[in-house]
Each structure stands twice: as structure tokens, then as C-alpha cells.
């Protein structure tokens, strides 16, 4: 049996978005407190300067994203101009642009084909990535026991197939042969 070994991989705790290869930044809405200094680098009682327009943020609420502070109306997607604080809790940055999720995927995401079922993956669907392979969330399973691989799970790769930590020694020793991945379809 020609076996390609890969050290155990771990999905971490970032969930599906974290494995999409996106540079994600949390957009947090915080209460602004007035008084104190007027710079963007001050203590908790300082008035912040907006990274978008440069003006002081005197509004009750402000956004903190990409290690900078923003008026709620100034943090916008570079493509569609949607106010990012209104459409979600994350924004994406690449190539000097700040983007909403949909525009990030449209510009930089590749739909591609699922490595497990060979079906097309729409560009707006959440996926799991391992090395150069992309999987539907439902297809991201152990090829031996068909158990789903979740964030934080350790797994190995044998002949391009995902194998959970529990089945890895059995499959590696040849006790369990690998079923063909093409039989596993997304329902």
C-alpha cells in the first residue's frame, strides 16, 4: 500500500470561517466615553479618532476593527459600501481593502470542487481546507468511520484521505482498508 504520511493536523478552535484562509477581524461595538484626550491612542476615558474619516468619535457607539476605531458609518466594505457594523460581526481585509464576507469570497474565494465528493462548492459556502484540498462541511469526515471532524479534532492524511486520530493507527497498519472517497456524497 502506497501511504503518504502526514503528521497529525488539528483544526484548532476557530471553526469553519477560520479555515477559509480569510484574514478575519472582529468588529466590536463599544460604548464611547467622552472626556480626556482627543487622540486615538488614549486610555479608556479618551475620545477616539476615526480611522475612516479622521474626525473625533463623539457618538455613543463606535466600532473597533483592525486595531483601529471607526464611526459606525465609516467602516464600510471597499466594494459594495455596506456599513460593516450593520451586516455582521466580522470583516475581512486583503490587498489593502476592507471587505464584507460576500465580497471577500467573490474576489478571493474559489468555489472549487470538494475533495471528498467531487461536487462543485459554491463560492459563498463555508468550507474546511486541509493543505491544497477543500471540503464541504458535511464531507469533512473520517474516511474510515465516517465520523465528522470538528474544530479541535486531530486527524491524519493517508493517501489524500482524512482519518481521525482513533482510526489512524488501524488504517496505517492496514487493518482497515480505505473505502473510495467518491462514494461519500453531500446530501
PDB file of C-alpha atoms in Angstrom:
ATOM      1  CA  UNK A   1       0.000   0.000   0.000  1.00  0.00           C
ATOM      2  CA  UNK A   2       1.457   3.385  -1.037  1.00  0.00           C
ATOM      3  CA  UNK A   3       0.930   5.519   2.046  1.00  0.00           C
ATOM      4  CA  UNK A   4       1.528   9.235   2.176  1.00  0.00           C
ATOM      5  CA  UNK A   5       2.044  10.151   5.805  1.00  0.00           C
ATOM      6  CA  UNK A   6       1.252  13.483   7.226  1.00  0.00           C
ATOM      7  CA  UNK A   7       1.715  14.464  10.845  1.00  0.00           C
ATOM      8  CA  UNK A   8      -1.483  14.894  12.771  1.00  0.00           C
ATOM      9  CA  UNK A   9      -3.245  18.083  11.939  1.00  0.00           C
ATOM     10  CA  UNK A  10      -5.515  19.978  14.256  1.00  0.00           C
ATOM     11  CA  UNK A  11      -8.424  22.116  13.202  1.00  0.00           C
ATOM     12  CA  UNK A  12      -7.965  24.462  16.135  1.00  0.00           C
ATOM     13  CA  UNK A  13     -10.897  26.209  17.715  1.00  0.00           C
ATOM     14  CA  UNK A  14     -11.554  28.802  15.066  1.00  0.00           C
ATOM     15  CA  UNK A  15     -14.417  26.981  13.389  1.00  0.00           C
ATOM     16  CA  UNK A  16     -15.144  26.837   9.664  1.00  0.00           C
ATOM     17  CA  UNK A  17     -14.501  30.509   8.954  1.00  0.00           C
ATOM     18  CA  UNK A  18     -11.031  30.270  10.367  1.00  0.00           C
ATOM     19  CA  UNK A  19     -10.105  27.584   7.916  1.00  0.00           C
ATOM     20  CA  UNK A  20     -11.296  29.513   4.899  1.00  0.00           C
ATOM     21  CA  UNK A  21      -7.995  31.302   4.649  1.00  0.00           C
ATOM     22  CA  UNK A  22      -9.618  34.632   5.308  1.00  0.00           C
ATOM     23  CA  UNK A  23      -7.984  37.365   7.315  1.00  0.00           C
ATOM     24  CA  UNK A  24     -10.897  37.898   9.638  1.00  0.00           C
ATOM     25  CA  UNK A  25     -11.133  40.662  12.188  1.00  0.00           C
ATOM     26  CA  UNK A  26     -13.755  41.038  14.815  1.00  0.00           C
ATOM     27  CA  UNK A  27     -15.890  44.139  14.575  1.00  0.00           C
ATOM     28  CA  UNK A  28     -16.888  45.013  18.096  1.00  0.00           C
ATOM     29  CA  UNK A  29     -19.316  47.712  19.021  1.00  0.00           C
ATOM     30  CA  UNK A  30     -18.230  49.548  22.143  1.00  0.00           C
ATOM     31  CA  UNK A  31     -19.579  52.425  24.125  1.00  0.00           C
ATOM     32  CA  UNK A  32     -17.623  55.633  23.697  1.00  0.00           C
ATOM     33  CA  UNK A  33     -16.874  57.633  26.819  1.00  0.00           C
ATOM     34  CA  UNK A  34     -16.303  61.335  26.366  1.00  0.00           C
ATOM     35  CA  UNK A  35     -13.726  63.414  28.136  1.00  0.00           C
ATOM     36  CA  UNK A  36      -9.962  63.062  28.407  1.00  0.00           C
ATOM     37  CA  UNK A  37      -7.641  63.445  25.426  1.00  0.00           C
ATOM     38  CA  UNK A  38      -8.556  63.595  21.760  1.00  0.00           C
ATOM     39  CA  UNK A  39      -6.208  61.038  20.204  1.00  0.00           C
ATOM     40  CA  UNK A  40      -6.850  57.524  19.046  1.00  0.00           C
ATOM     41  CA  UNK A  41      -4.222  56.146  21.381  1.00  0.00           C
ATOM     42  CA  UNK A  42      -5.544  57.033  24.784  1.00  0.00           C
ATOM     43  CA  UNK A  43      -6.858  55.384  27.855  1.00  0.00           C
ATOM     44  CA  UNK A  44     -10.393  54.175  28.408  1.00  0.00           C
ATOM     45  CA  UNK A  45     -11.672  57.715  29.018  1.00  0.00           C
ATOM     46  CA  UNK A  46     -10.243  59.238  25.819  1.00  0.00           C
ATOM     47  CA  UNK A  47     -12.155  60.307  22.745  1.00  0.00           C
ATOM     48  CA  UNK A  48     -11.002  58.236  19.773  1.00  0.00           C
ATOM     49  CA  UNK A  49     -10.207  59.409  16.253  1.00  0.00           C
ATOM     50  CA  UNK A  50     -11.950  57.573  13.404  1.00  0.00           C
ATOM     51  CA  UNK A  51      -9.641  55.592  11.108  1.00  0.00           C
ATOM     52  CA  UNK A  52     -12.027  56.252   8.215  1.00  0.00           C
ATOM     53  CA  UNK A  53     -12.579  59.998   8.278  1.00  0.00           C
ATOM     54  CA  UNK A  54     -10.033  61.131  10.856  1.00  0.00           C
ATOM     55  CA  UNK A  55     -12.634  63.047  12.893  1.00  0.00           C
ATOM     56  CA  UNK A  56     -13.121  62.601  16.616  1.00  0.00           C
ATOM     57  CA  UNK A  57     -15.698  59.952  17.503  1.00  0.00           C
ATOM     58  CA  UNK A  58     -18.177  61.692  19.781  1.00  0.00           C
ATOM     59  CA  UNK A  59     -21.028  59.241  19.077  1.00  0.00           C
ATOM     60  CA  UNK A  60     -22.301  56.993  21.835  1.00  0.00           C
ATOM     61  CA  UNK A  61     -21.141  53.857  19.954  1.00  0.00           C
ATOM     62  CA  UNK A  62     -18.021  53.199  17.927  1.00  0.00           C
ATOM     63  CA  UNK A  63     -16.542  50.202  16.142  1.00  0.00           C
ATOM     64  CA  UNK A  64     -13.181  48.603  16.870  1.00  0.00           C
ATOM     65  CA  UNK A  65     -11.789  46.680  13.898  1.00  0.00           C
ATOM     66  CA  UNK A  66      -8.305  46.063  12.515  1.00  0.00           C
ATOM     67  CA  UNK A  67      -6.836  47.546  15.710  1.00  0.00           C
ATOM     68  CA  UNK A  68      -8.413  50.926  14.924  1.00  0.00           C
ATOM     69  CA  UNK A  69     -11.582  52.784  15.898  1.00  0.00           C
ATOM     70  CA  UNK A  70     -14.333  53.788  13.478  1.00  0.00           C
ATOM     71  CA  UNK A  71     -17.599  55.728  13.377  1.00  0.00           C
ATOM     72  CA  UNK A  72     -20.379  53.209  12.769  1.00  0.00           C
ATOM     73  CA  UNK A  73     -20.994  54.839   9.384  1.00  0.00           C
ATOM     74  CA  UNK A  74     -17.317  54.948   8.335  1.00  0.00           C
ATOM     75  CA  UNK A  75     -16.408  51.252   8.458  1.00  0.00           C
ATOM     76  CA  UNK A  76     -17.616  50.203   5.019  1.00  0.00           C
ATOM     77  CA  UNK A  77     -16.888  47.456   2.548  1.00  0.00           C
ATOM     78  CA  UNK A  78     -14.475  48.740  -0.105  1.00  0.00           C
ATOM     79  CA  UNK A  79     -16.559  47.115  -2.857  1.00  0.00           C
ATOM     80  CA  UNK A  80     -20.258  47.408  -2.025  1.00  0.00           C
ATOM     81  CA  UNK A  81     -20.014  50.237   0.529  1.00  0.00           C
ATOM     82  CA  UNK A  82     -22.188  48.309   3.025  1.00  0.00           C
ATOM     83  CA  UNK A  83     -21.766  49.508   6.593  1.00  0.00           C
ATOM     84  CA  UNK A  84     -19.978  46.543   8.146  1.00  0.00           C
ATOM     85  CA  UNK A  85     -21.257  47.132  11.667  1.00  0.00           C
ATOM     86  CA  UNK A  86     -24.816  46.646  10.409  1.00  0.00           C
ATOM     87  CA  UNK A  87     -24.310  43.427   8.454  1.00  0.00           C
ATOM     88  CA  UNK A  88     -22.320  41.261  10.841  1.00  0.00           C
ATOM     89  CA  UNK A  89     -19.595  40.937  13.424  1.00  0.00           C
ATOM     90  CA  UNK A  90     -16.648  40.301  11.132  1.00  0.00           C
ATOM     91  CA  UNK A  91     -14.875  41.999   8.298  1.00  0.00           C
ATOM     92  CA  UNK A  92     -12.104  40.796   6.043  1.00  0.00           C
ATOM     93  CA  UNK A  93      -9.021  42.515   4.780  1.00  0.00           C
ATOM     94  CA  UNK A  94      -6.799  41.670   1.850  1.00  0.00           C
ATOM     95  CA  UNK A  95      -4.874  43.622  -0.760  1.00  0.00           C
ATOM     96  CA  UNK A  96      -5.427  46.844   1.181  1.00  0.00           C
ATOM     97  CA  UNK A  97      -9.219  46.520   1.074  1.00  0.00           C
ATOM     98  CA  UNK A  98     -11.706  46.106   3.901  1.00  0.00           C
ATOM     99  CA  UNK A  99     -14.458  43.776   2.736  1.00  0.00           C
ATOM    100  CA  UNK A 100     -17.744  42.230   3.786  1.00  0.00           C
ATOM    101  CA  UNK A 101     -17.861  38.433   3.749  1.00  0.00           C
ATOM    102  CA  UNK A 102     -19.676  38.195   0.401  1.00  0.00           C
ATOM    103  CA  UNK A 103     -17.248  40.477  -1.429  1.00  0.00           C
ATOM    104  CA  UNK A 104     -14.230  38.749   0.098  1.00  0.00           C
ATOM    105  CA  UNK A 105     -15.463  35.398  -1.174  1.00  0.00           C
ATOM    106  CA  UNK A 106     -16.419  36.851  -4.554  1.00  0.00           C
ATOM    107  CA  UNK A 107     -12.968  38.396  -5.024  1.00  0.00           C
ATOM    108  CA  UNK A 108     -10.630  35.933  -3.341  1.00  0.00           C
ATOM    109  CA  UNK A 109     -12.544  32.760  -2.605  1.00  0.00           C
ATOM    110  CA  UNK A 110     -12.565  29.971  -5.068  1.00  0.00           C
ATOM    111  CA  UNK A 111     -15.580  27.776  -5.219  1.00  0.00           C
ATOM    112  CA  UNK A 112     -13.681  24.783  -6.466  1.00  0.00           C
ATOM    113  CA  UNK A 113     -14.531  21.144  -6.035  1.00  0.00           C
ATOM    114  CA  UNK A 114     -14.903  19.162  -2.833  1.00  0.00           C
ATOM    115  CA  UNK A 115     -12.019  16.714  -2.378  1.00  0.00           C
ATOM    116  CA  UNK A 116     -14.381  14.167  -0.824  1.00  0.00           C
ATOM    117  CA  UNK A 117     -17.428  14.091  -3.105  1.00  0.00           C
ATOM    118  CA  UNK A 118     -16.101  15.860  -6.232  1.00  0.00           C
ATOM    119  CA  UNK A 119     -19.161  18.132  -6.333  1.00  0.00           C
ATOM    120  CA  UNK A 120     -18.830  21.845  -7.004  1.00  0.00           C
ATOM    121  CA  UNK A 121     -18.622  24.097  -3.959  1.00  0.00           C
ATOM    122  CA  UNK A 122     -20.350  27.470  -4.346  1.00  0.00           C
ATOM    123  CA  UNK A 123     -18.045  30.398  -3.547  1.00  0.00           C
ATOM    124  CA  UNK A 124     -20.330  31.610  -0.730  1.00  0.00           C
ATOM    125  CA  UNK A 125     -20.446  28.264   1.112  1.00  0.00           C
ATOM    126  CA  UNK A 126     -18.404  27.664   4.255  1.00  0.00           C
ATOM    127  CA  UNK A 127     -15.686  25.076   3.714  1.00  0.00           C
ATOM    128  CA  UNK A 128     -12.894  23.266   5.504  1.00  0.00           C
ATOM    129  CA  UNK A 129      -9.406  23.353   3.999  1.00  0.00           C
ATOM    130  CA  UNK A 130      -6.503  20.960   4.508  1.00  0.00           C
ATOM    131  CA  UNK A 131      -3.318  21.608   2.587  1.00  0.00           C
ATOM    132  CA  UNK A 132      -4.489  22.139  -1.012  1.00  0.00           C
ATOM    133  CA  UNK A 133      -7.837  20.351  -0.543  1.00  0.00           C
ATOM    134  CA  UNK A 134     -11.226  21.951   0.086  1.00  0.00           C
ATOM    135  CA  UNK A 135     -14.231  20.130   1.607  1.00  0.00           C
ATOM    136  CA  UNK A 136     -17.925  20.767   2.184  1.00  0.00           C
ATOM    137  CA  UNK A 137     -18.573  20.878   5.935  1.00  0.00           C
ATOM    138  CA  UNK A 138     -20.665  17.692   5.627  1.00  0.00           C
ATOM    139  CA  UNK A 139     -17.860  15.926   3.754  1.00  0.00           C
ATOM    140  CA  UNK A 140     -15.160  16.763   6.277  1.00  0.00           C
ATOM    141  CA  UNK A 141     -15.265  13.303   7.876  1.00  0.00           C
ATOM    142  CA  UNK A 142     -13.017  10.369   8.646  1.00  0.00           C
ATOM    143  CA  UNK A 143     -12.883   8.086   5.618  1.00  0.00           C
ATOM    144  CA  UNK A 144     -12.819   5.000   7.864  1.00  0.00           C
ATOM    145  CA  UNK A 145     -15.558   5.582  10.485  1.00  0.00           C
ATOM    146  CA  UNK A 146     -17.341   8.469   8.691  1.00  0.00           C
ATOM    147  CA  UNK A 147     -17.326  10.470  11.919  1.00  0.00           C
ATOM    148  CA  UNK A 148     -17.347  14.245  11.416  1.00  0.00           C
ATOM    149  CA  UNK A 149     -14.116  16.094  12.121  1.00  0.00           C
ATOM    150  CA  UNK A 150     -14.799  19.118  14.303  1.00  0.00           C
ATOM    151  CA  UNK A 151     -12.639  22.120  15.215  1.00  0.00           C
ATOM    152  CA  UNK A 152     -10.004  20.920  17.684  1.00  0.00           C
ATOM    153  CA  UNK A 153     -10.034  17.313  16.434  1.00  0.00           C
ATOM    154  CA  UNK A 154      -6.717  15.761  15.454  1.00  0.00           C
ATOM    155  CA  UNK A 155      -6.528  13.804  12.220  1.00  0.00           C
ATOM    156  CA  UNK A 156      -4.080  12.371   9.760  1.00  0.00           C
ATOM    157  CA  UNK A 157      -3.963  12.174   5.991  1.00  0.00           C
ATOM    158  CA  UNK A 158      -3.326   8.836   4.308  1.00  0.00           C
ATOM    159  CA  UNK A 159      -3.321   8.678   0.505  1.00  0.00           C
ATOM    160  CA  UNK A 160      -5.133  12.018   0.449  1.00  0.00           C
ATOM    161  CA  UNK A 161      -7.922  10.795   2.748  1.00  0.00           C
ATOM    162  CA  UNK A 162      -8.791  12.236   6.140  1.00  0.00           C
ATOM    163  CA  UNK A 163      -8.502   9.760   9.014  1.00  0.00           C
ATOM    164  CA  UNK A 164      -9.497  10.571  12.597  1.00  0.00           C
ATOM    165  CA  UNK A 165      -6.978  10.139  15.390  1.00  0.00           C
ATOM    166  CA  UNK A 166      -8.710   6.987  16.651  1.00  0.00           C
ATOM    167  CA  UNK A 167      -8.671   5.200  13.272  1.00  0.00           C
ATOM    168  CA  UNK A 168      -5.274   6.438  12.117  1.00  0.00           C
ATOM    169  CA  UNK A 169      -3.198   3.605  13.705  1.00  0.00           C
ATOM    170  CA  UNK A 170      -5.587   0.924  12.375  1.00  0.00           C
ATOM    171  CA  UNK A 171      -5.617   2.314   8.852  1.00  0.00           C
ATOM    172  CA  UNK A 172      -1.870   2.873   8.898  1.00  0.00           C
ATOM    173  CA  UNK A 173      -1.271  -0.798   9.835  1.00  0.00           C
ATOM    174  CA  UNK A 174      -3.623  -1.918   7.079  1.00  0.00           C
ATOM    175  CA  UNK A 175      -6.274  -3.419   9.359  1.00  0.00           C
ATOM    176  CA  UNK A 176      -8.912  -1.166   7.877  1.00  0.00           C
ATOM    177  CA  UNK A 177      -8.637  -0.564   4.174  1.00  0.00           C
ATOM    178  CA  UNK A 178      -9.701   2.836   2.968  1.00  0.00           C
ATOM    179  CA  UNK A 179     -13.023   2.888   1.135  1.00  0.00           C
ATOM    180  CA  UNK A 180     -13.055   5.009  -2.013  1.00  0.00           C
ATOM    181  CA  UNK A 181     -13.834   8.622  -1.117  1.00  0.00           C
ATOM    182  CA  UNK A 182     -16.003   9.103  -4.197  1.00  0.00           C
ATOM    183  CA  UNK A 183     -18.840   7.083  -2.611  1.00  0.00           C
ATOM    184  CA  UNK A 184     -19.338   9.734   0.070  1.00  0.00           C
ATOM    185  CA  UNK A 185     -21.782  12.332  -1.280  1.00  0.00           C
ATOM    186  CA  UNK A 186     -23.233  15.531   0.180  1.00  0.00           C
ATOM    187  CA  UNK A 187     -26.936  15.154   0.732  1.00  0.00           C
TER     188      UNK A 187
END
